[in-house]
Amino acid sequence: MKYLSVIGLLAVAIIYFSFTTVGNNKLSSGENIITQANTAKVTFVELGSVNCIPCKQMQLIMKSIEAKYGEQVKVIFYDVWKDDQKKYAQQYGIKLIPTQVFLDAKGKEFHRHEGFYPEAEIDKILQGKGLTIKK
């Protein structure tokens, strides 16, 4: 009877830890992963602020990238100067804004850039990952 109790407790612990680690947004190696369902081939994470001039210039580029590539790319913007989004600066380990982080379909970072990033250069990165411009 004692062994059944121990086995039951172990089973509950295994199930509990299985579900509580699913929402973790870091791999053991420290790479960022996406925890939500994502059908995009690439996730483009822009870390900046709406009050930063180069970041404002990037807003137009992000909209254009979304329009050109559609569902192939998911664009996410975090305003790291806002209290509720400061955590993303630490999560992505940014040193300055704007910073662009590109993640593959599995959530693994494959490219990073700091500062203003011209759209033509972003196109090269995305097309290098197999994305095509919508017609």
PDB file of C-alpha atoms in Angstrom:
ATOM      1  CA  MET A   1       0.000   0.000   0.000  1.00  0.00           C
ATOM      2  CA  LYS A   2       2.855   2.338   0.871  1.00  0.00           C
ATOM      3  CA  TYR A   3       4.428   1.783  -2.567  1.00  0.00           C
ATOM      4  CA  LEU A   4       1.151   2.615  -4.320  1.00  0.00           C
ATOM      5  CA  SER A   5       1.061   5.965  -2.524  1.00  0.00           C
ATOM      6  CA  VAL A   6       4.631   6.757  -3.569  1.00  0.00           C
ATOM      7  CA  ILE A   7       3.933   5.742  -7.171  1.00  0.00           C
ATOM      8  CA  GLY A   8       0.761   7.846  -7.161  1.00  0.00           C
ATOM      9  CA  LEU A   9       2.643  10.883  -5.863  1.00  0.00           C
ATOM     10  CA  LEU A  10       5.366  10.394  -8.469  1.00  0.00           C
ATOM     11  CA  ALA A  11       2.783  10.176 -11.227  1.00  0.00           C
ATOM     12  CA  VAL A  12       1.103  13.382 -10.044  1.00  0.00           C
ATOM     13  CA  ALA A  13       4.489  15.156  -9.844  1.00  0.00           C
ATOM     14  CA  ILE A  14       5.456  14.048 -13.359  1.00  0.00           C
ATOM     15  CA  ILE A  15       2.148  15.223 -14.787  1.00  0.00           C
ATOM     16  CA  TYR A  16       2.359  18.531 -12.911  1.00  0.00           C
ATOM     17  CA  PHE A  17       5.893  19.316 -14.067  1.00  0.00           C
ATOM     18  CA  SER A  18       5.085  18.277 -17.629  1.00  0.00           C
ATOM     19  CA  PHE A  19       2.328  20.866 -17.836  1.00  0.00           C
ATOM     20  CA  THR A  20       4.127  23.636 -15.951  1.00  0.00           C
ATOM     21  CA  THR A  21       7.195  23.516 -18.184  1.00  0.00           C
ATOM     22  CA  VAL A  22       5.188  23.738 -21.410  1.00  0.00           C
ATOM     23  CA  GLY A  23       4.762  27.508 -20.994  1.00  0.00           C
ATOM     24  CA  ASN A  24       8.469  28.116 -20.429  1.00  0.00           C
ATOM     25  CA  ASN A  25       9.798  30.368 -23.177  1.00  0.00           C
ATOM     26  CA  LYS A  26      13.449  29.319 -23.012  1.00  0.00           C
ATOM     27  CA  LEU A  27      15.168  26.154 -24.102  1.00  0.00           C
ATOM     28  CA  SER A  28      17.806  24.743 -21.766  1.00  0.00           C
ATOM     29  CA  SER A  29      20.439  26.305 -24.042  1.00  0.00           C
ATOM     30  CA  GLY A  30      18.842  29.734 -23.539  1.00  0.00           C
ATOM     31  CA  GLU A  31      17.390  29.998 -27.054  1.00  0.00           C
ATOM     32  CA  ASN A  32      14.022  31.685 -27.283  1.00  0.00           C
ATOM     33  CA  ILE A  33      11.033  29.684 -28.435  1.00  0.00           C
ATOM     34  CA  ILE A  34       7.506  30.656 -29.348  1.00  0.00           C
ATOM     35  CA  THR A  35       4.904  29.128 -27.054  1.00  0.00           C
ATOM     36  CA  GLN A  36       1.820  29.992 -29.067  1.00  0.00           C
ATOM     37  CA  ALA A  37       0.625  28.272 -32.227  1.00  0.00           C
ATOM     38  CA  ASN A  38       2.529  29.706 -35.158  1.00  0.00           C
ATOM     39  CA  THR A  39       2.178  28.742 -38.793  1.00  0.00           C
ATOM     40  CA  ALA A  40       4.657  31.377 -40.002  1.00  0.00           C
ATOM     41  CA  LYS A  41       8.001  30.267 -41.412  1.00  0.00           C
ATOM     42  CA  VAL A  42       9.718  33.223 -39.714  1.00  0.00           C
ATOM     43  CA  THR A  43       8.901  35.382 -36.704  1.00  0.00           C
ATOM     44  CA  PHE A  44      10.328  38.900 -36.883  1.00  0.00           C
ATOM     45  CA  VAL A  45      10.598  40.394 -33.398  1.00  0.00           C
ATOM     46  CA  GLU A  46      11.195  44.132 -33.246  1.00  0.00           C
ATOM     47  CA  LEU A  47      12.330  45.455 -29.864  1.00  0.00           C
ATOM     48  CA  GLY A  48      12.178  49.222 -29.588  1.00  0.00           C
ATOM     49  CA  SER A  49       9.982  52.094 -28.464  1.00  0.00           C
ATOM     50  CA  VAL A  50       7.344  54.273 -30.065  1.00  0.00           C
ATOM     51  CA  ASN A  51       9.332  57.261 -28.737  1.00  0.00           C
ATOM     52  CA  CYS A  52      12.600  56.373 -30.501  1.00  0.00           C
ATOM     53  CA  ILE A  53      13.190  57.937 -33.949  1.00  0.00           C
ATOM     54  CA  PRO A  54      14.869  54.902 -35.613  1.00  0.00           C
ATOM     55  CA  CYS A  55      12.193  52.700 -34.026  1.00  0.00           C
ATOM     56  CA  LYS A  56       9.468  54.871 -35.570  1.00  0.00           C
ATOM     57  CA  GLN A  57      11.140  54.403 -38.954  1.00  0.00           C
ATOM     58  CA  MET A  58      11.062  50.652 -38.411  1.00  0.00           C
ATOM     59  CA  GLN A  59       7.268  50.744 -37.873  1.00  0.00           C
ATOM     60  CA  LEU A  60       6.718  51.445 -41.584  1.00  0.00           C
ATOM     61  CA  ILE A  61       9.090  48.656 -42.555  1.00  0.00           C
ATOM     62  CA  MET A  62       7.339  46.164 -40.256  1.00  0.00           C
ATOM     63  CA  LYS A  63       3.979  47.003 -41.857  1.00  0.00           C
ATOM     64  CA  SER A  64       5.457  46.605 -45.327  1.00  0.00           C
ATOM     65  CA  ILE A  65       7.025  43.233 -44.411  1.00  0.00           C
ATOM     66  CA  GLU A  66       3.657  42.009 -43.100  1.00  0.00           C
ATOM     67  CA  ALA A  67       1.931  43.128 -46.306  1.00  0.00           C
ATOM     68  CA  LYS A  68       4.571  41.642 -48.628  1.00  0.00           C
ATOM     69  CA  TYR A  69       4.946  38.237 -46.985  1.00  0.00           C
ATOM     70  CA  GLY A  70       1.512  37.686 -45.429  1.00  0.00           C
ATOM     71  CA  GLU A  71       1.189  34.592 -43.242  1.00  0.00           C
ATOM     72  CA  GLN A  72       4.746  33.461 -44.024  1.00  0.00           C
ATOM     73  CA  VAL A  73       6.066  35.924 -41.451  1.00  0.00           C
ATOM     74  CA  LYS A  74       4.760  36.928 -38.056  1.00  0.00           C
ATOM     75  CA  VAL A  75       5.816  40.418 -36.969  1.00  0.00           C
ATOM     76  CA  ILE A  76       5.882  41.196 -33.252  1.00  0.00           C
ATOM     77  CA  PHE A  77       6.730  44.582 -31.731  1.00  0.00           C
ATOM     78  CA  TYR A  78       7.682  45.073 -28.092  1.00  0.00           C
ATOM     79  CA  ASP A  79       7.970  48.603 -26.710  1.00  0.00           C
ATOM     80  CA  VAL A  80      10.694  47.884 -24.168  1.00  0.00           C
ATOM     81  CA  TRP A  81      10.340  51.322 -22.593  1.00  0.00           C
ATOM     82  CA  LYS A  82       6.843  50.410 -21.358  1.00  0.00           C
ATOM     83  CA  ASP A  83       6.711  48.828 -17.901  1.00  0.00           C
ATOM     84  CA  ASP A  84       4.720  45.798 -19.038  1.00  0.00           C
ATOM     85  CA  GLN A  85       7.131  45.047 -21.919  1.00  0.00           C
ATOM     86  CA  LYS A  86      10.539  45.759 -20.335  1.00  0.00           C
ATOM     87  CA  LYS A  87      10.897  42.042 -19.645  1.00  0.00           C
ATOM     88  CA  TYR A  88      11.396  41.392 -23.372  1.00  0.00           C
ATOM     89  CA  ALA A  89      14.576  43.490 -23.395  1.00  0.00           C
ATOM     90  CA  GLN A  90      16.018  41.117 -20.819  1.00  0.00           C
ATOM     91  CA  GLN A  91      14.505  38.000 -22.413  1.00  0.00           C
ATOM     92  CA  TYR A  92      16.139  38.769 -25.754  1.00  0.00           C
ATOM     93  CA  GLY A  93      19.296  40.229 -24.192  1.00  0.00           C
ATOM     94  CA  ILE A  94      19.204  43.459 -26.165  1.00  0.00           C
ATOM     95  CA  LYS A  95      21.849  46.150 -25.785  1.00  0.00           C
ATOM     96  CA  LEU A  96      20.211  48.957 -27.746  1.00  0.00           C
ATOM     97  CA  ILE A  97      17.051  49.794 -29.631  1.00  0.00           C
ATOM     98  CA  PRO A  98      15.865  49.078 -32.153  1.00  0.00           C
ATOM     99  CA  THR A  99      16.958  45.453 -32.243  1.00  0.00           C
ATOM    100  CA  GLN A 100      15.508  42.930 -34.672  1.00  0.00           C
ATOM    101  CA  VAL A 101      15.468  39.226 -33.835  1.00  0.00           C
ATOM    102  CA  PHE A 102      14.472  36.624 -36.414  1.00  0.00           C
ATOM    103  CA  LEU A 103      13.224  33.203 -35.322  1.00  0.00           C
ATOM    104  CA  ASP A 104      12.618  30.163 -37.495  1.00  0.00           C
ATOM    105  CA  ALA A 105       9.388  28.140 -37.447  1.00  0.00           C
ATOM    106  CA  LYS A 106      10.652  26.215 -34.409  1.00  0.00           C
ATOM    107  CA  GLY A 107      11.367  29.422 -32.499  1.00  0.00           C
ATOM    108  CA  LYS A 108      15.147  29.232 -32.801  1.00  0.00           C
ATOM    109  CA  GLU A 109      16.931  32.524 -33.375  1.00  0.00           C
ATOM    110  CA  PHE A 110      18.781  32.533 -36.685  1.00  0.00           C
ATOM    111  CA  HIS A 111      19.559  36.234 -37.176  1.00  0.00           C
ATOM    112  CA  ARG A 112      19.850  39.422 -35.129  1.00  0.00           C
ATOM    113  CA  HIS A 113      20.473  43.060 -36.040  1.00  0.00           C
ATOM    114  CA  GLU A 114      20.873  46.222 -33.956  1.00  0.00           C
ATOM    115  CA  GLY A 115      19.811  49.673 -35.135  1.00  0.00           C
ATOM    116  CA  PHE A 116      17.747  50.742 -38.121  1.00  0.00           C
ATOM    117  CA  TYR A 117      17.451  47.855 -40.591  1.00  0.00           C
ATOM    118  CA  PRO A 118      16.726  48.727 -44.235  1.00  0.00           C
ATOM    119  CA  GLU A 119      13.814  46.827 -45.748  1.00  0.00           C
ATOM    120  CA  ALA A 120      15.899  45.507 -48.657  1.00  0.00           C
ATOM    121  CA  GLU A 121      18.268  43.841 -46.168  1.00  0.00           C
ATOM    122  CA  ILE A 122      15.364  42.257 -44.293  1.00  0.00           C
ATOM    123  CA  ASP A 123      14.009  40.993 -47.626  1.00  0.00           C
ATOM    124  CA  LYS A 124      17.341  39.224 -48.245  1.00  0.00           C
ATOM    125  CA  ILE A 125      17.155  37.524 -44.840  1.00  0.00           C
ATOM    126  CA  LEU A 126      13.534  36.426 -45.322  1.00  0.00           C
ATOM    127  CA  GLN A 127      14.003  35.251 -48.893  1.00  0.00           C
ATOM    128  CA  GLY A 128      17.094  33.347 -47.768  1.00  0.00           C
ATOM    129  CA  LYS A 129      14.731  31.386 -45.513  1.00  0.00           C
ATOM    130  CA  GLY A 130      12.475  30.526 -48.455  1.00  0.00           C
ATOM    131  CA  LEU A 131       9.837  33.242 -48.079  1.00  0.00           C
ATOM    132  CA  THR A 132       8.360  34.704 -51.250  1.00  0.00           C
ATOM    133  CA  ILE A 133       6.708  38.053 -51.845  1.00  0.00           C
ATOM    134  CA  LYS A 134       2.921  37.815 -52.282  1.00  0.00           C
ATOM    135  CA  LYS A 135       1.565  38.965 -55.587  1.00  0.00           C
TER     136      LYS A 135
END
